[in-house]
Short mmCIF file of C-alpha atoms (C1' of nucleotides) in Angstrom, two decimals:
data_model
loop_
_atom_site.label_atom_id
_atom_site.label_comp_id
_atom_site.label_asym_id
_atom_site.label_seq_id
_atom_site.Cartn_x
_atom_site.Cartn_y
_atom_site.Cartn_z
CA UNK A 1134 -14.69 1.91 -0.02
CA UNK A 1135 -11.75 2.85 2.14
CA UNK A 1136 -10.60 0.32 4.67
CA UNK A 1137 -11.49 2.28 7.77
CA UNK A 1138 -14.99 2.79 6.37
CA UNK A 1139 -15.32 -0.95 6.14
CA UNK A 1140 -14.55 -1.17 9.84
CA UNK A 1141 -17.08 1.58 10.55
CA UNK A 1142 -19.74 -0.19 8.57
CA UNK A 1143 -19.06 -3.42 10.43
CA UNK A 1144 -19.33 -1.76 13.82
CA UNK A 1145 -22.52 0.03 12.82
CA UNK A 1146 -24.00 -3.26 11.66
CA UNK A 1147 -23.06 -4.88 14.97
CA UNK A 1148 -24.71 -2.01 16.82
CA UNK A 1149 -27.88 -2.19 14.77
CA UNK A 1150 -28.08 -5.96 15.17
CA UNK A 1151 -27.62 -5.76 18.91
CA UNK A 1152 -24.34 -7.67 18.82
CA UNK A 1153 -22.78 -4.59 20.40
CA UNK A 1154 -24.61 -2.86 23.21
CA UNK A 1155 -24.05 0.09 25.48
CA UNK A 1156 -21.21 -0.68 27.86
CA UNK A 1157 -19.76 -3.47 25.72
CA UNK A 1158 -16.13 -3.39 24.78
CA UNK A 1159 -14.87 -3.56 21.24
CA UNK A 1160 -12.28 -6.24 20.57
CA UNK A 1161 -8.76 -4.94 20.95
CA UNK A 1162 -7.34 -3.06 18.01
CA UNK A 1163 -5.09 -5.93 17.06
CA UNK A 1164 -7.86 -8.49 17.37
CA UNK A 1165 -10.32 -6.40 15.38
CA UNK A 1166 -7.74 -5.88 12.69
CA UNK A 1167 -7.18 -9.61 12.49
CA UNK A 1168 -10.91 -10.43 12.39
CA UNK A 1169 -11.61 -8.03 9.55
CA UNK A 1170 -8.41 -8.69 7.69
CA UNK A 1171 -7.22 -5.11 7.82
CA UNK A 1172 -4.29 -3.39 9.39
CA UNK A 1173 -4.22 -1.83 12.79
CA UNK A 1174 -3.90 1.76 11.57
CA UNK A 1175 -7.14 1.34 9.61
CA UNK A 1176 -8.91 0.08 12.70
CA UNK A 1177 -7.54 3.00 14.65
CA UNK A 1178 -8.81 5.51 12.11
CA UNK A 1179 -12.27 3.99 12.38
CA UNK A 1180 -12.14 4.14 16.16
CA UNK A 1181 -11.12 7.79 16.01
CA UNK A 1182 -14.23 8.50 13.94
CA UNK A 1183 -16.46 6.56 16.32
CA UNK A 1184 -14.92 8.45 19.18
CA UNK A 1185 -15.54 11.75 17.41
CA UNK A 1186 -19.17 10.74 17.03
CA UNK A 1187 -19.56 9.92 20.70
CA UNK A 1188 -20.14 6.22 20.09
CA UNK A 1189 -17.08 4.87 21.86
CA UNK A 1190 -14.74 6.04 24.58
CA UNK A 1191 -11.19 4.73 24.68
CA UNK A 1192 -8.89 4.28 27.64
CA UNK A 1193 -5.47 2.77 27.97
CA UNK A 1194 -4.34 0.28 30.51
CA UNK A 1195 -6.02 -2.90 31.59
CA UNK A 1196 -9.15 -3.80 33.51
CA UNK A 1197 -12.84 -3.45 32.72
CA UNK A 1198 -12.64 0.23 31.85
CA UNK A 1199 -9.81 -0.09 29.37
CA UNK A 1200 -10.15 -0.35 25.66
CA UNK A 1201 -12.87 1.01 23.41
CA UNK A 1202 -16.21 0.97 25.23
CA UNK A 1203 -19.56 1.67 23.61
CA UNK A 1204 -21.11 4.82 25.02
CA UNK A 1205 -23.96 7.07 23.94
CA UNK A 1206 -22.82 10.66 23.97
CA UNK A 1207 -24.41 12.37 21.01
CA UNK A 1208 -23.93 15.79 22.60
CA UNK A 1209 -20.16 16.01 22.51
CA UNK A 1210 -19.76 15.40 18.77
CA UNK A 1211 -22.53 17.85 18.01
CA UNK A 1212 -20.80 20.43 20.14
CA UNK A 1213 -17.46 19.88 18.52
CA UNK A 1214 -18.96 20.03 15.04
CA UNK A 1215 -20.87 23.22 15.76
CA UNK A 1216 -17.83 24.82 17.33
CA UNK A 1217 -15.65 24.01 14.33
CA UNK A 1218 -18.16 25.31 11.85
CA UNK A 1219 -18.68 28.38 13.98
CA UNK A 1220 -14.92 28.88 13.80
CA UNK A 1221 -15.07 28.88 10.01
CA UNK A 1222 -17.72 31.62 10.19
CA UNK A 1223 -20.11 29.63 8.08
CA UNK A 1224 -22.63 29.32 10.84
CA UNK A 1225 -24.00 32.73 11.88
CA UNK A 1226 -24.35 33.32 15.61
CA UNK A 1227 -27.79 34.80 14.95
CA UNK A 1228 -29.02 31.50 13.58
CA UNK A 1229 -27.84 29.70 16.67
CA UNK A 1230 -29.62 32.13 18.96
CA UNK A 1231 -32.78 31.88 16.90
CA UNK A 1232 -32.63 28.10 17.06
CA UNK A 1233 -32.16 28.18 20.80
CA UNK A 1234 -35.22 30.40 21.19
CA UNK A 1235 -37.26 28.10 19.02
CA UNK A 1236 -36.22 24.91 20.79
CA UNK A 1237 -36.45 26.27 24.30
CA UNK A 1238 -39.80 27.94 23.77
CA UNK A 1239 -41.17 24.66 22.57
CA UNK A 1240 -39.53 22.73 25.40
CA UNK A 1241 -40.95 24.84 28.21
CA UNK A 1242 -44.38 24.95 26.57
CA UNK A 1243 -44.28 21.17 26.41
CA UNK A 1244 -42.84 20.84 29.90
CA UNK A 1245 -45.58 22.99 31.40
CA UNK A 1246 -48.11 20.43 30.27
CA UNK A 1247 -46.37 17.27 31.36
CA UNK A 1248 -43.59 17.80 33.90
CA UNK A 1249 -44.20 16.22 37.31
CA UNK A 1250 -43.50 18.44 40.34
CA UNK A 1251 -40.58 16.28 41.45
CA UNK A 1252 -38.91 16.75 38.07
CA UNK A 1253 -38.69 20.46 38.76
CA UNK A 1254 -36.32 19.85 41.66
CA UNK A 1255 -33.23 19.61 39.44
CA UNK A 1256 -33.60 23.00 37.74
CA UNK A 1257 -34.67 24.55 41.03
CA UNK A 1258 -31.50 23.41 42.78
CA UNK A 1259 -29.46 24.91 39.97
CA UNK A 1260 -31.20 28.23 40.49
CA UNK A 1261 -30.54 28.04 44.22
CA UNK A 1262 -26.87 27.48 43.52
CA UNK A 1263 -26.85 30.47 41.20
CA UNK A 1264 -28.13 32.73 43.98
CA UNK A 1265 -24.74 32.61 45.69
CA UNK A 1266 -23.41 36.18 45.43
CA UNK A 1267 -19.82 34.92 45.72
CA UNK A 1268 -20.13 32.77 42.60
CA UNK A 1269 -17.36 33.37 40.05
CA UNK A 1270 -18.64 34.45 36.65
CA UNK A 1271 -17.37 31.39 34.87
CA UNK A 1272 -19.20 29.15 37.35
CA UNK A 1273 -22.37 31.18 36.94
CA UNK A 1274 -22.30 30.68 33.18
CA UNK A 1275 -21.85 26.94 33.59
CA UNK A 1276 -24.78 26.68 35.97
CA UNK A 1277 -26.80 28.88 33.63
CA UNK A 1278 -26.10 26.48 30.77
CA UNK A 1279 -27.01 23.53 32.97
CA UNK A 1280 -30.27 25.19 33.93
CA UNK A 1281 -31.31 25.72 30.34
CA UNK A 1282 -30.45 22.14 29.46
CA UNK A 1283 -32.35 20.85 32.51
CA UNK A 1284 -35.31 22.94 31.42
CA UNK A 1285 -35.17 21.49 27.92
CA UNK A 1286 -34.92 18.00 29.36
CA UNK A 1287 -38.28 18.47 31.09
CA UNK A 1288 -39.97 18.21 27.72
CA UNK A 1289 -38.92 14.57 27.59
CA UNK A 1290 -37.34 14.67 24.16
CA UNK A 1291 -33.79 13.33 24.17
CA UNK A 1292 -32.92 14.81 20.80
CA UNK A 1293 -34.09 18.32 21.63
CA UNK A 1294 -32.26 18.22 24.96
CA UNK A 1295 -29.12 17.02 23.21
CA UNK A 1296 -29.22 19.71 20.55
CA UNK A 1297 -29.85 22.30 23.22
CA UNK A 1298 -26.87 21.17 25.26
CA UNK A 1299 -24.66 21.22 22.18
CA UNK A 1300 -25.73 24.67 21.12
CA UNK A 1301 -25.12 26.03 24.57
CA UNK A 1302 -21.70 24.37 24.83
CA UNK A 1303 -20.61 25.46 21.38
CA UNK A 1304 -21.19 29.13 22.11
CA UNK A 1305 -20.08 29.00 25.72
CA UNK A 1306 -16.74 30.57 24.93
CA UNK A 1307 -18.39 33.46 23.12
CA UNK A 1308 -20.84 34.00 25.96
CA UNK A 1309 -18.09 34.19 28.56
CA UNK A 1310 -16.07 36.58 26.43
CA UNK A 1311 -19.04 38.84 25.78
CA UNK A 1312 -20.18 38.82 29.42
CA UNK A 1313 -16.75 40.02 30.49
CA UNK A 1314 -17.42 43.29 28.67
CA UNK A 1315 -20.78 43.99 30.25
CA UNK A 1316 -20.96 47.43 31.93
CA UNK A 1317 -22.89 46.28 35.00
CA UNK A 1318 -22.42 42.61 35.72
CA UNK A 1319 -24.30 42.62 39.01
CA UNK A 1320 -27.40 44.17 37.52
CA UNK A 1321 -27.32 41.72 34.63
CA UNK A 1322 -27.00 38.75 36.93
CA UNK A 1323 -29.90 39.90 39.07
CA UNK A 1324 -32.07 40.25 36.01
CA UNK A 1325 -31.09 36.80 34.78
CA UNK A 1326 -31.90 35.28 38.17
CA UNK A 1327 -35.36 36.86 38.18
CA UNK A 1328 -36.07 35.74 34.65
CA UNK A 1329 -35.01 32.18 35.44
CA UNK A 1330 -37.31 32.05 38.44
CA UNK A 1331 -40.19 33.44 36.42
CA UNK A 1332 -39.77 30.84 33.68
CA UNK A 1333 -39.61 27.97 36.14
CA UNK A 1334 -42.65 29.27 37.99
CA UNK A 1335 -44.64 29.45 34.76
CA UNK A 1336 -43.68 25.88 33.95
CA UNK A 1337 -44.60 24.72 37.44
CA UNK A 1338 -48.03 26.30 37.25
CA UNK A 1339 -48.69 24.86 33.82
CA UNK A 1340 -48.70 28.17 31.99
CA UNK A 1341 -47.03 26.93 28.82
CA UNK A 1342 -47.52 29.96 26.61
CA UNK A 1343 -46.35 32.31 29.31
CA UNK A 1344 -43.26 30.20 29.96
CA UNK A 1345 -42.46 30.16 26.23
CA UNK A 1346 -42.75 33.93 25.95
CA UNK A 1347 -40.63 34.48 29.05
CA UNK A 1348 -37.84 32.17 27.93
CA UNK A 1349 -37.78 33.76 24.48
CA UNK A 1350 -37.47 37.22 26.00
CA UNK A 1351 -34.81 35.99 28.38
CA UNK A 1352 -32.59 34.53 25.67
CA UNK A 1353 -33.04 37.30 23.12
CA UNK A 1354 -32.59 39.92 25.79
CA UNK A 1355 -29.29 38.52 26.95
CA UNK A 1356 -27.78 38.25 23.49
CA UNK A 1357 -28.94 41.76 22.69
CA UNK A 1358 -27.39 43.07 25.90
CA UNK A 1359 -24.17 41.19 25.21
CA UNK A 1360 -24.24 42.37 21.58
CA UNK A 1361 -23.73 38.82 20.35
CA UNK A 1362 -26.55 38.74 17.86
CA UNK B 780 -3.23 15.32 25.10
CA UNK B 781 -3.04 12.69 22.42
CA UNK B 782 -1.01 13.49 19.37
CA UNK B 783 -3.85 13.58 16.88
CA UNK B 784 -5.72 15.98 19.17
CA UNK B 785 -2.76 18.30 18.96
CA UNK B 786 -3.13 18.30 15.20
CA UNK B 787 -6.86 18.94 15.53
CA UNK B 788 -6.29 21.85 17.86
CA UNK B 789 -3.77 23.34 15.46
CA UNK B 790 -6.14 23.09 12.50
CA UNK B 791 -9.01 24.56 14.51
CA UNK B 792 -6.79 27.46 15.53
CA UNK B 793 -5.83 28.03 11.90
CA UNK B 794 -9.50 28.02 10.94
CA UNK B 795 -10.50 30.44 13.68
CA UNK B 796 -7.63 32.77 12.83
CA UNK B 797 -8.50 32.77 9.15
CA UNK B 798 -5.21 31.18 8.12
CA UNK B 799 -7.30 28.37 6.66
CA UNK B 800 -10.36 29.28 4.66
CA UNK B 801 -13.06 27.48 2.75
CA UNK B 802 -11.54 25.90 -0.34
CA UNK B 803 -7.99 25.99 0.95
CA UNK B 804 -5.94 22.84 0.96
CA UNK B 805 -4.25 21.43 4.02
CA UNK B 806 -0.56 20.72 3.61
CA UNK B 807 0.12 17.15 2.55
CA UNK B 808 0.06 14.54 5.27
CA UNK B 809 3.81 14.17 5.21
CA UNK B 810 4.39 17.91 5.25
CA UNK B 811 1.91 18.49 8.07
CA UNK B 812 3.49 15.74 10.10
CA UNK B 813 6.88 17.34 9.60
CA UNK B 814 5.66 20.83 10.54
CA UNK B 815 4.05 19.69 13.77
CA UNK B 816 6.72 17.19 14.66
CA UNK B 817 4.37 14.23 14.73
CA UNK B 818 4.07 11.07 12.71
CA UNK B 819 1.96 10.61 9.64
CA UNK B 820 -0.50 8.17 11.26
CA UNK B 821 -1.32 10.79 13.88
CA UNK B 822 -1.97 13.37 11.20
CA UNK B 823 -4.16 10.87 9.39
CA UNK B 824 -6.23 10.18 12.49
CA UNK B 825 -6.83 13.91 12.90
CA UNK B 826 -7.84 14.24 9.26
CA UNK B 827 -10.28 11.35 9.67
CA UNK B 828 -11.94 13.22 12.53
CA UNK B 829 -12.09 16.45 10.54
CA UNK B 830 -13.58 14.50 7.68
CA UNK B 831 -16.15 12.94 9.99
CA UNK B 832 -17.09 16.44 11.12
CA UNK B 833 -17.54 17.71 7.59
CA UNK B 834 -14.67 20.16 7.80
CA UNK B 835 -12.44 18.64 5.15
CA UNK B 836 -12.88 16.43 2.12
CA UNK B 837 -10.01 14.26 0.96
CA UNK B 838 -9.21 12.99 -2.51
CA UNK B 839 -6.31 11.07 -3.89
CA UNK B 840 -4.33 11.84 -6.98
CA UNK B 841 -2.91 15.13 -8.05
CA UNK B 842 -4.27 18.42 -9.26
CA UNK B 843 -6.26 21.17 -7.54
CA UNK B 844 -8.95 18.84 -6.19
CA UNK B 845 -6.57 16.38 -4.58
CA UNK B 846 -5.57 16.34 -0.96
CA UNK B 847 -7.50 17.54 2.06
CA UNK B 848 -9.66 20.53 1.15
CA UNK B 849 -11.55 22.69 3.64
CA UNK B 850 -15.29 22.38 3.10
CA UNK B 851 -18.34 23.33 5.16
CA UNK B 852 -20.68 20.39 5.34
CA UNK B 853 -22.18 20.33 8.78
CA UNK B 854 -25.08 18.19 7.59
CA UNK B 855 -23.23 14.99 6.79
CA UNK B 856 -21.60 14.54 10.20
CA UNK B 857 -24.90 15.28 11.92
CA UNK B 858 -26.56 12.67 9.76
CA UNK B 859 -23.94 10.06 10.46
CA UNK B 860 -24.01 10.75 14.18
CA UNK B 861 -27.78 10.55 14.36
CA UNK B 862 -27.84 7.38 12.32
CA UNK B 863 -25.30 5.69 14.55
CA UNK B 864 -27.09 6.66 17.72
CA UNK B 865 -30.36 5.59 16.20
CA UNK B 866 -28.72 2.24 15.53
CA UNK B 867 -27.86 1.89 19.21
CA UNK B 868 -31.54 2.45 20.04
CA UNK B 869 -30.70 5.25 22.42
CA UNK B 870 -32.44 7.81 20.28
CA UNK B 871 -36.15 7.05 20.02
CA UNK B 872 -37.71 7.46 16.60
CA UNK B 873 -40.58 9.29 18.26
CA UNK B 874 -38.27 12.01 19.45
CA UNK B 875 -36.93 12.51 15.95
CA UNK B 876 -40.41 12.81 14.49
CA UNK B 877 -41.42 15.23 17.23
CA UNK B 878 -38.34 17.33 16.56
CA UNK B 879 -39.07 17.39 12.85
CA UNK B 880 -42.60 18.60 13.51
CA UNK B 881 -41.33 21.30 15.79
CA UNK B 882 -38.63 22.54 13.44
CA UNK B 883 -40.70 22.38 10.28
CA UNK B 884 -43.72 24.03 11.80
CA UNK B 885 -41.53 26.88 12.89
CA UNK B 886 -39.80 27.03 9.52
CA UNK B 887 -42.96 27.30 7.43
CA UNK B 888 -44.48 29.78 9.87
CA UNK B 889 -41.36 31.89 9.49
CA UNK B 890 -41.19 31.35 5.74
CA UNK B 891 -44.76 32.48 5.25
CA UNK B 892 -43.84 35.87 6.59
CA UNK B 893 -40.61 36.44 4.72
CA UNK B 894 -40.14 34.22 1.67
CA UNK B 895 -40.04 36.02 -1.66
CA UNK B 896 -42.21 34.56 -4.45
CA UNK B 897 -39.16 33.59 -6.51
CA UNK B 898 -37.80 31.58 -3.60
CA UNK B 899 -40.83 29.32 -3.84
CA UNK B 900 -39.78 28.12 -7.26
CA UNK B 901 -37.36 25.51 -5.92
CA UNK B 902 -39.85 23.63 -3.75
CA UNK B 903 -42.50 24.00 -6.47
CA UNK B 904 -40.29 22.33 -9.04
CA UNK B 905 -39.70 19.46 -6.66
CA UNK B 906 -43.45 18.99 -6.28
CA UNK B 907 -43.85 19.04 -10.06
CA UNK B 908 -41.22 16.32 -10.35
CA UNK B 909 -43.02 14.27 -7.72
CA UNK B 910 -46.23 14.34 -9.79
CA UNK B 911 -44.71 11.91 -12.28
CA UNK B 912 -46.78 8.71 -11.87
CA UNK B 913 -43.87 6.60 -13.19
CA UNK B 914 -41.57 7.73 -10.42
CA UNK B 915 -39.92 4.84 -8.54
CA UNK B 916 -40.66 4.81 -4.84
CA UNK B 917 -37.07 5.36 -3.84
CA UNK B 918 -36.86 8.42 -6.05
CA UNK B 919 -40.11 9.75 -4.63
CA UNK B 920 -38.75 9.51 -1.11
CA UNK B 921 -35.60 11.36 -2.10
CA UNK B 922 -37.57 14.18 -3.71
CA UNK B 923 -39.85 14.23 -0.69
CA UNK B 924 -36.84 14.70 1.57
CA UNK B 925 -35.52 17.43 -0.69
CA UNK B 926 -38.85 19.22 -0.61
CA UNK B 927 -38.95 19.29 3.17
CA UNK B 928 -35.41 20.58 3.33
CA UNK B 929 -36.14 23.24 0.70
CA UNK B 930 -39.15 24.27 2.75
CA UNK B 931 -37.05 24.56 5.89
CA UNK B 932 -34.46 26.57 3.98
CA UNK B 933 -37.08 29.21 3.20
CA UNK B 934 -36.97 30.31 6.82
CA UNK B 935 -33.44 31.56 6.23
CA UNK B 936 -31.81 29.81 9.17
CA UNK B 937 -28.80 27.75 8.13
CA UNK B 938 -28.69 25.76 11.33
CA UNK B 939 -32.35 24.78 11.27
CA UNK B 940 -32.11 23.78 7.62
CA UNK B 941 -29.01 21.72 8.38
CA UNK B 942 -30.58 19.93 11.31
CA UNK B 943 -33.67 19.26 9.22
CA UNK B 944 -31.65 17.77 6.40
CA UNK B 945 -29.73 15.57 8.83
CA UNK B 946 -32.84 14.31 10.55
CA UNK B 947 -34.44 13.46 7.24
CA UNK B 948 -31.33 11.70 5.96
CA UNK B 949 -30.75 9.77 9.15
CA UNK B 950 -34.20 8.19 9.06
CA UNK B 951 -34.36 7.81 5.29
CA UNK B 952 -33.61 4.11 5.45
CA UNK B 953 -36.37 3.53 7.97
CA UNK B 954 -38.86 5.53 5.91
CA UNK B 955 -38.15 3.53 2.76
CA UNK B 956 -38.45 0.26 4.63
CA UNK B 957 -41.71 1.24 6.27
CA UNK B 958 -43.21 2.60 3.05
CA UNK B 959 -42.59 -0.72 1.34
CA UNK B 960 -45.13 -2.30 3.69
CA UNK B 961 -47.90 0.19 3.08
CA UNK B 962 -51.16 -1.46 1.96
CA UNK B 963 -52.04 1.11 -0.66
CA UNK B 964 -49.02 2.97 -1.96
CA UNK B 965 -50.85 4.90 -4.65
CA UNK B 966 -53.41 6.29 -2.26
CA UNK B 967 -50.70 7.30 0.18
CA UNK B 968 -48.70 9.05 -2.50
CA UNK B 969 -51.73 10.97 -3.70
CA UNK B 970 -52.42 12.13 -0.20
CA UNK B 971 -48.81 13.20 0.31
CA UNK B 972 -48.88 15.17 -2.95
CA UNK B 973 -52.02 17.03 -1.93
CA UNK B 974 -50.65 17.80 1.50
CA UNK B 975 -47.40 19.12 0.02
CA UNK B 976 -49.29 21.43 -2.34
CA UNK B 977 -51.47 22.67 0.49
CA UNK B 978 -48.49 23.49 2.68
CA UNK B 979 -46.71 25.36 -0.11
CA UNK B 980 -49.87 27.28 -0.98
CA UNK B 981 -50.29 28.37 2.63
CA UNK B 982 -46.68 29.58 2.71
CA UNK B 983 -47.13 31.42 -0.58
CA UNK B 984 -50.23 33.23 0.66
CA UNK B 985 -48.56 34.18 3.92
CA UNK B 986 -50.79 32.03 6.11
CA UNK B 987 -48.09 31.03 8.60
CA UNK B 988 -50.24 29.38 11.23
CA UNK B 989 -52.18 27.42 8.65
CA UNK B 990 -48.96 26.23 7.01
CA UNK B 991 -47.58 25.17 10.38
CA UNK B 992 -50.67 23.15 11.22
CA UNK B 993 -50.73 21.52 7.80
CA UNK B 994 -47.10 20.48 7.90
CA UNK B 995 -47.48 19.09 11.41
CA UNK B 996 -50.48 17.01 10.32
CA UNK B 997 -48.62 15.89 7.23
CA UNK B 998 -45.59 14.62 9.10
CA UNK B 999 -47.42 13.05 12.02
CA UNK B 1000 -49.94 11.49 9.69
CA UNK B 1001 -47.31 9.80 7.59
CA UNK B 1002 -45.43 8.33 10.52
CA UNK B 1003 -48.66 7.11 12.02
CA UNK B 1004 -49.68 5.47 8.74
CA UNK B 1005 -46.25 3.90 8.36
CA UNK B 1006 -46.33 2.84 12.03
CA UNK B 1007 -42.91 4.37 12.60
CA UNK B 1008 -43.76 6.35 15.68
"C1'" DC C 503 1.64 20.75 -36.77
"C1'" DA C 504 -2.00 18.43 -33.90
"C1'" DG C 505 -3.25 14.77 -31.30
"C1'" DC C 506 -2.28 10.90 -28.47
"C1'" DC C 507 0.14 8.17 -25.27
"C1'" DA C 508 3.87 6.89 -22.02
"C1'" DT C 509 6.03 8.44 -18.10
"C1'" DG C 510 7.04 11.32 -14.09
"C1'" DT C 511 5.58 13.09 -9.76
"C1'" DG C 512 3.00 14.04 -5.84
"C1'" DT C 513 -1.07 12.79 -3.44
"C1'" DG C 514 -3.76 9.87 -0.13
"C1'" DG C 515 -4.44 4.71 1.20
"C1'" DT C 516 -2.59 0.79 3.36
"C1'" DC C 517 0.38 -2.20 5.56
"C1'" DA C 518 3.96 -4.51 8.77
"C1'" DG C 519 6.55 -4.35 12.70
"C1'" DA C 520 8.29 -2.34 16.55
"C1'" DC C 521 8.46 0.18 20.95
"C1'" DC C 522 6.39 2.99 24.72
"C1'" DA C 523 3.16 4.33 28.61
"C1'" DC C 524 -0.23 2.86 31.29
"C1'" DA C 525 -3.25 0.23 34.51
"C1'" DA C 526 -4.93 -3.93 36.50
"C1'" DG C 527 -4.16 -8.25 38.70
"C1'" DG C 528 -1.49 -11.90 40.15
"C1'" DT C 529 2.66 -13.18 42.74
"C1'" DA C 530 6.52 -13.22 45.56
"C1'" DT C 531 8.40 -11.13 49.42
"C1'" DC C 532 8.71 -9.19 53.96
"C1'" DG D 538 -1.52 -10.30 56.19
"C1'" DA D 539 0.12 -6.30 53.84
"C1'" DT D 540 3.12 -4.51 50.50
"C1'" DA D 541 6.07 -4.19 46.62
"C1'" DC D 542 7.12 -6.15 42.30
"C1'" DC D 543 6.35 -8.04 37.89
"C1'" DT D 544 3.56 -10.01 34.21
"C1'" DT D 545 0.16 -9.11 30.86
"C1'" DG D 546 -2.80 -6.77 27.87
"C1'" DT D 547 -4.38 -2.44 26.44
"C1'" DG D 548 -4.14 1.90 23.54
"C1'" DG D 549 -0.57 5.46 21.73
"C1'" DT D 550 3.07 6.42 18.65
"C1'" DC D 551 6.53 6.01 15.31
"C1'" DT D 552 9.25 4.39 11.12
"C1'" DG D 553 9.59 3.02 6.60
"C1'" DA D 554 7.84 1.04 2.90
"C1'" DC D 555 4.72 0.08 -1.01
"C1'" DC D 556 0.38 0.71 -3.68
"C1'" DA D 557 -3.35 3.14 -6.39
"C1'" DC D 558 -4.58 7.12 -8.29
"C1'" DA D 559 -4.80 11.44 -11.10
"C1'" DC D 560 -2.85 15.13 -13.13
"C1'" DA D 561 1.19 17.22 -15.71
"C1'" DT D 562 4.71 16.86 -18.90
"C1'" DG D 563 7.11 15.45 -22.49
"C1'" DG D 564 8.03 12.86 -26.54
"C1'" DC D 565 6.22 10.10 -30.19
"C1'" DT D 566 3.19 9.29 -33.99
"C1'" DG D 567 -0.02 10.37 -37.50
#
DNA sequence: CAGCCATGTGTGGTCAGACCACAAGGTATC
DNA sequence: GATACCTTGTGGTCTGACCACACATGGCTG
């Protein structure tokens, strides 16, 4: 067992036992090293891994926000991991698109049956913001991603929403690059806006199957148009 | 930008550009530090992160297997991340089970339509191995996990199979613990065996919907019996 | 000559100690 | 009373050293 893994194991045990909770601060690197009888570099390596997994956030300086704080950000590590493996070309874009379709279809079908009307306000505001004709493309894509994540969140499953957000983030760069080559951006945007509205309306009226079919068409259609999959 | 992030960015760029490929070795820590003009601890922190993301595997000693080698293991980092966030209780077990049901139902439905008969040999052999009445419980659980992953792999989507494997691994400890408390282990195992066979048979005969329903019942039933969700 | 064993060499793993940049909070000054 | 300064504690980085390990090489031994 390498030394930094020992530190990791200790922190994980503290988390599982409730000795460390969300918002708590880890002891300082020097203190932790002393407590566990290891050197500071080993502690630092462990903290880097925790940081990469979205379990802690580090900040320099003093005060309540400084140091290594326990957070819960499972999305960012998933994104980074997917992006890296996408870079190595061992994760086909087609599989990612297919997974998105599968997760989002399920999410809207589920959401149609359980989402309260007031929960629909968040995605609706995003759509309103996307109606702005002056919106830069980059901003449109970001709002688009947010809308899909908000939609997935309606299903009430943290894991699915997290995976969705990660998938969308990981391919964001590819989407922006591909969209730049589209022959008629304005027409594409109008179509996307209509499809978004249609999906949300189906969810609002409780038509789960219809919402699922619409969102699947929407996603597959875009990637086909952008020649990404 | 912290120093180790600079190293990470450099490696990612090399991966994306094809200068680093699967199986290649990173320069030694000292050499890499020299090339990038940073210190060895910074390089090490970056390598720890890459390792945590399943992009490299490190080994000491000499020879072709030593050093930091590029690998593609997206499953292990996902597993570790899920496990850690499960430990912080910010990822409900119910959501994981629900996600498994959703992914596996889709996978078997897909597999029923496309899997070649010879592809079914792998999961079938796992089921044969699980028929051994002398099998220790721990071993049974491992084979069970392998079977579900093999099933998911039949759908031909690397990402879905990877997520499935990670989910199963992340909760493996909880499953083993819960199964130890079951009132009648032998009856449970018999039921699981029958359900597995039924699912595989439905896939083999191309009955996608039936397979999906069976696998959903199988998973939900087990977690209900084990009082995990 | 064939096999074994000691040694060399390069690798990651670990450590100690030092210094820097930064941010908060107390303190002295105006 | 407000402001500027300084103390203090934090992570960030570097240097240099030593250890454990595993393969490669060579010589030694049978």
